[in-house]
mmCIF file of C-alpha atoms in Angstrom:
data_model
loop_
_atom_site.group_PDB
_atom_site.id
_atom_site.type_symbol
_atom_site.label_atom_id
_atom_site.label_comp_id
_atom_site.label_asym_id
_atom_site.label_seq_id
_atom_site.Cartn_x
_atom_site.Cartn_y
_atom_site.Cartn_z
ATOM 1 C CA MET A 1 -35.664 22.999 -16.730
ATOM 2 C CA GLY A 2 -32.885 21.795 -14.468
ATOM 3 C CA GLU A 3 -33.041 18.418 -12.838
ATOM 4 C CA CYS A 4 -33.360 18.504 -9.063
ATOM 5 C CA VAL A 5 -30.727 16.426 -7.287
ATOM 6 C CA SER A 6 -31.772 15.269 -3.853
ATOM 7 C CA GLU A 7 -29.482 14.735 -0.919
ATOM 8 C CA PRO A 8 -28.689 11.088 -0.231
ATOM 9 C CA SER A 9 -30.610 9.632 2.651
ATOM 10 C CA PRO A 10 -28.862 8.045 5.631
ATOM 11 C CA GLN A 11 -30.171 4.714 4.330
ATOM 12 C CA ASP A 12 -28.505 5.349 0.919
ATOM 13 C CA ALA A 13 -25.189 6.047 2.661
ATOM 14 C CA LEU A 14 -25.593 2.924 4.799
ATOM 15 C CA ASP A 15 -26.368 0.760 1.738
ATOM 16 C CA ILE A 16 -23.307 2.092 -0.107
ATOM 17 C CA ALA A 17 -21.149 1.590 3.000
ATOM 18 C CA HIS A 18 -22.236 -2.058 3.188
ATOM 19 C CA GLU A 19 -21.501 -2.583 -0.511
ATOM 20 C CA LEU A 20 -18.043 -0.997 -0.269
ATOM 21 C CA PHE A 21 -17.257 -2.906 2.923
ATOM 22 C CA ASP A 22 -17.968 -6.166 1.111
ATOM 23 C CA LEU A 23 -16.570 -5.221 -2.278
ATOM 24 C CA ILE A 24 -13.214 -3.586 -1.531
ATOM 25 C CA PRO A 25 -11.620 -6.490 0.390
ATOM 26 C CA ARG A 26 -12.853 -8.983 -2.240
ATOM 27 C CA LEU A 27 -11.384 -6.860 -5.033
ATOM 28 C CA LEU A 28 -8.065 -6.510 -3.196
ATOM 29 C CA ASN A 29 -7.964 -10.259 -2.521
ATOM 30 C CA ARG A 30 -8.699 -10.937 -6.184
ATOM 31 C CA VAL A 31 -5.737 -8.839 -7.280
ATOM 32 C CA SER A 32 -3.324 -10.273 -4.700
ATOM 33 C CA ALA A 33 -4.465 -13.890 -5.102
ATOM 34 C CA ASP A 34 -2.075 -14.420 -8.010
ATOM 35 C CA ILE A 35 1.056 -13.973 -5.869
ATOM 36 C CA PRO A 36 2.677 -17.402 -5.617
ATOM 37 C CA ARG A 37 2.893 -18.937 -2.145
ATOM 38 C CA ASN A 38 5.685 -21.458 -2.802
ATOM 39 C CA THR A 39 9.133 -19.830 -3.106
ATOM 40 C CA ASP A 40 11.091 -22.966 -4.070
ATOM 41 C CA ASP A 41 11.237 -22.409 -7.825
ATOM 42 C CA LEU A 42 10.912 -18.627 -7.945
ATOM 43 C CA ALA A 43 13.332 -15.934 -9.000
ATOM 44 C CA PRO A 44 14.841 -13.937 -6.089
ATOM 45 C CA GLU A 45 12.699 -10.865 -6.812
ATOM 46 C CA TRP A 46 9.542 -12.930 -6.262
ATOM 47 C CA ARG A 47 10.890 -14.085 -2.907
ATOM 48 C CA ASP A 48 11.358 -10.420 -1.986
ATOM 49 C CA ILE A 49 7.751 -9.633 -2.892
ATOM 50 C CA ILE A 50 6.438 -12.604 -0.918
ATOM 51 C CA GLU A 51 8.496 -11.604 2.130
ATOM 52 C CA LEU A 52 7.459 -7.981 1.805
ATOM 53 C CA ARG A 53 3.745 -8.673 1.660
ATOM 54 C CA ALA A 54 3.901 -10.037 5.188
ATOM 55 C CA THR A 55 1.887 -7.076 6.445
ATOM 56 C CA LYS A 56 0.272 -4.112 4.754
ATOM 57 C CA GLY A 57 1.781 -1.893 7.438
ATOM 58 C CA GLN A 58 5.318 -2.890 6.496
ATOM 59 C CA LEU A 59 4.607 -2.198 2.843
ATOM 60 C CA LYS A 60 3.131 1.183 3.754
ATOM 61 C CA LEU A 61 6.174 1.956 5.928
ATOM 62 C CA LEU A 62 8.499 1.146 3.044
ATOM 63 C CA ARG A 63 6.471 3.270 0.624
ATOM 64 C CA ILE A 64 6.726 6.208 3.057
ATOM 65 C CA LEU A 65 10.494 5.747 3.222
ATOM 66 C CA ILE A 66 10.784 5.583 -0.552
ATOM 67 C CA THR A 67 8.779 8.789 -0.896
ATOM 68 C CA ARG A 68 10.564 10.679 1.885
ATOM 69 C CA GLN A 69 14.001 9.000 1.449
ATOM 70 C CA ARG A 70 14.562 8.759 5.220
ATOM 71 C CA CYS A 71 12.626 9.180 8.465
ATOM 72 C CA THR A 72 13.137 9.022 12.186
ATOM 73 C CA MET A 73 11.227 6.391 14.110
ATOM 74 C CA GLN A 74 8.904 9.091 15.488
ATOM 75 C CA GLU A 75 8.208 10.447 11.988
ATOM 76 C CA LEU A 76 7.298 6.929 10.853
ATOM 77 C CA ALA A 77 5.018 6.452 13.861
ATOM 78 C CA ASP A 78 3.302 9.751 13.059
ATOM 79 C CA GLN A 79 2.936 8.909 9.348
ATOM 80 C CA LEU A 80 1.521 5.447 10.092
ATOM 81 C CA ASP A 81 -0.565 6.694 13.029
ATOM 82 C CA VAL A 82 0.766 3.971 15.334
ATOM 83 C CA ALA A 83 2.694 3.884 18.594
ATOM 84 C CA PRO A 84 6.516 4.059 18.431
ATOM 85 C CA PRO A 85 6.940 0.468 19.746
ATOM 86 C CA THR A 86 4.862 -0.764 16.789
ATOM 87 C CA VAL A 87 7.172 1.045 14.367
ATOM 88 C CA THR A 88 10.197 -0.354 16.174
ATOM 89 C CA ALA A 89 8.941 -3.915 15.661
ATOM 90 C CA MET A 90 8.148 -3.239 11.995
ATOM 91 C CA VAL A 91 11.542 -1.669 11.339
ATOM 92 C CA LYS A 92 13.346 -4.535 13.110
ATOM 93 C CA ARG A 93 11.633 -7.053 10.864
ATOM 94 C CA LEU A 94 12.342 -5.044 7.690
ATOM 95 C CA LEU A 95 15.924 -4.546 8.871
ATOM 96 C CA THR A 96 16.364 -8.310 9.365
ATOM 97 C CA GLN A 97 14.950 -8.917 5.875
ATOM 98 C CA GLY A 98 17.312 -6.349 4.355
ATOM 99 C CA PHE A 99 14.583 -3.954 3.166
ATOM 100 C CA VAL A 100 15.701 -0.995 5.327
ATOM 101 C CA GLU A 101 18.808 0.241 7.053
ATOM 102 C CA ARG A 102 19.390 2.507 10.032
ATOM 103 C CA VAL A 103 21.920 5.314 10.048
ATOM 104 C CA ARG A 104 22.870 7.970 12.561
ATOM 105 C CA ASP A 105 21.862 11.519 11.738
ATOM 106 C CA GLU A 106 24.917 13.454 10.602
ATOM 107 C CA ARG A 107 23.992 16.547 12.644
ATOM 108 C CA ASP A 108 22.806 14.796 15.811
ATOM 109 C CA TRP A 109 24.260 11.351 16.488
ATOM 110 C CA ARG A 110 21.520 10.624 19.038
ATOM 111 C CA VAL A 111 18.959 10.550 16.208
ATOM 112 C CA VAL A 112 18.606 7.404 14.115
ATOM 113 C CA GLN A 113 17.225 7.652 10.593
ATOM 114 C CA VAL A 114 15.624 4.750 8.723
ATOM 115 C CA LEU A 115 15.995 4.517 4.958
ATOM 116 C CA PRO A 116 15.055 1.965 2.322
ATOM 117 C CA THR A 117 17.741 -0.281 0.891
ATOM 118 C CA GLU A 118 18.050 -0.979 -2.811
ATOM 119 C CA ARG A 119 16.412 -4.357 -2.141
ATOM 120 C CA GLY A 120 13.494 -2.637 -0.389
ATOM 121 C CA GLN A 121 13.030 -0.151 -3.230
ATOM 122 C CA ARG A 122 13.174 -2.911 -5.840
ATOM 123 C CA ALA A 123 10.689 -5.100 -3.934
ATOM 124 C CA VAL A 124 8.168 -2.256 -3.597
ATOM 125 C CA SER A 125 8.566 -1.375 -7.265
ATOM 126 C CA LEU A 126 8.017 -4.995 -8.336
ATOM 127 C CA TYR A 127 5.076 -5.374 -5.955
ATOM 128 C CA GLU A 128 3.401 -2.269 -7.374
ATOM 129 C CA GLU A 129 4.109 -3.407 -10.941
ATOM 130 C CA PHE A 130 2.527 -6.766 -10.118
ATOM 131 C CA TRP A 131 -0.569 -5.066 -8.688
ATOM 132 C CA HIS A 132 -0.938 -2.775 -11.698
ATOM 133 C CA THR A 133 -0.636 -5.711 -14.097
ATOM 134 C CA ASN A 134 -3.154 -7.852 -12.221
ATOM 135 C CA LEU A 135 -5.626 -5.017 -11.839
ATOM 136 C CA GLN A 136 -5.289 -4.236 -15.536
ATOM 137 C CA ARG A 137 -6.061 -7.899 -16.311
ATOM 138 C CA LEU A 138 -9.276 -7.585 -14.327
ATOM 139 C CA LEU A 139 -10.246 -4.277 -15.928
ATOM 140 C CA VAL A 140 -10.119 -5.680 -19.466
ATOM 141 C CA HIS A 141 -13.196 -7.729 -18.579
ATOM 142 C CA LEU A 142 -15.255 -4.543 -18.294
ATOM 143 C CA SER A 143 -17.191 -3.026 -21.169
ATOM 144 C CA GLY A 144 -16.297 0.414 -22.512
ATOM 145 C CA GLU A 145 -19.304 1.867 -20.708
ATOM 146 C CA GLU A 146 -18.284 0.220 -17.425
ATOM 147 C CA LEU A 147 -14.742 1.575 -17.773
ATOM 148 C CA THR A 148 -16.151 5.057 -18.414
ATOM 149 C CA GLN A 149 -18.355 4.810 -15.314
ATOM 150 C CA LEU A 150 -15.408 3.638 -13.251
ATOM 151 C CA ARG A 151 -13.253 6.512 -14.519
ATOM 152 C CA VAL A 152 -16.012 8.962 -13.512
ATOM 153 C CA ALA A 153 -16.134 7.394 -10.030
ATOM 154 C CA LEU A 154 -12.358 7.650 -9.441
ATOM 155 C CA PRO A 155 -12.314 11.329 -8.364
ATOM 156 C CA ILE A 156 -15.204 10.591 -6.002
ATOM 157 C CA LEU A 157 -13.348 7.649 -4.454
ATOM 158 C CA ARG A 158 -10.168 9.744 -4.190
ATOM 159 C CA HIS A 159 -12.122 12.506 -2.430
ATOM 160 C CA LEU A 160 -13.671 9.939 -0.103
ATOM 161 C CA SER A 161 -10.188 8.630 0.782
ATOM 162 C CA GLU A 162 -9.063 12.152 1.711
ATOM 163 C CA VAL A 163 -12.085 13.251 3.790
ATOM 164 C CA GLU A 164 -11.270 13.787 7.448
ATOM 165 C CA PRO A 165 -13.473 11.610 9.694
#
């Protein structure tokens, strides 16, 4: 006979929401805690990573640019779901740091495109490599069974991240 699976109760959903709310930031902090704070004796690429991690929004903006190659300010605002003045401030800071550049559109000189510089691409790549390495270091502390359970949960978490509110 088949096993009957019941619908989760609102209380179950609330309990899980509380757990995730507490757990996810702690896990993210655990992974990022190993980024050095003092830049005095670091290689230049580490300085880039430390500068880049200033805000998650700036990192997300750069990742969008790397994926799309170039965007207008309005496209960035739409992708980040923020107001255009917010994007302008983010781009100005990344421009000052040398992570992005602005160029005029070749077809319409009134339009300005933003694209990642080589430094910006390298910093994002190193940042992601750092995260993968640190997360892998944490995962080796799990048992084989725990890793299997986590692997099974990944599609569920991915689906949850894509659900429209």
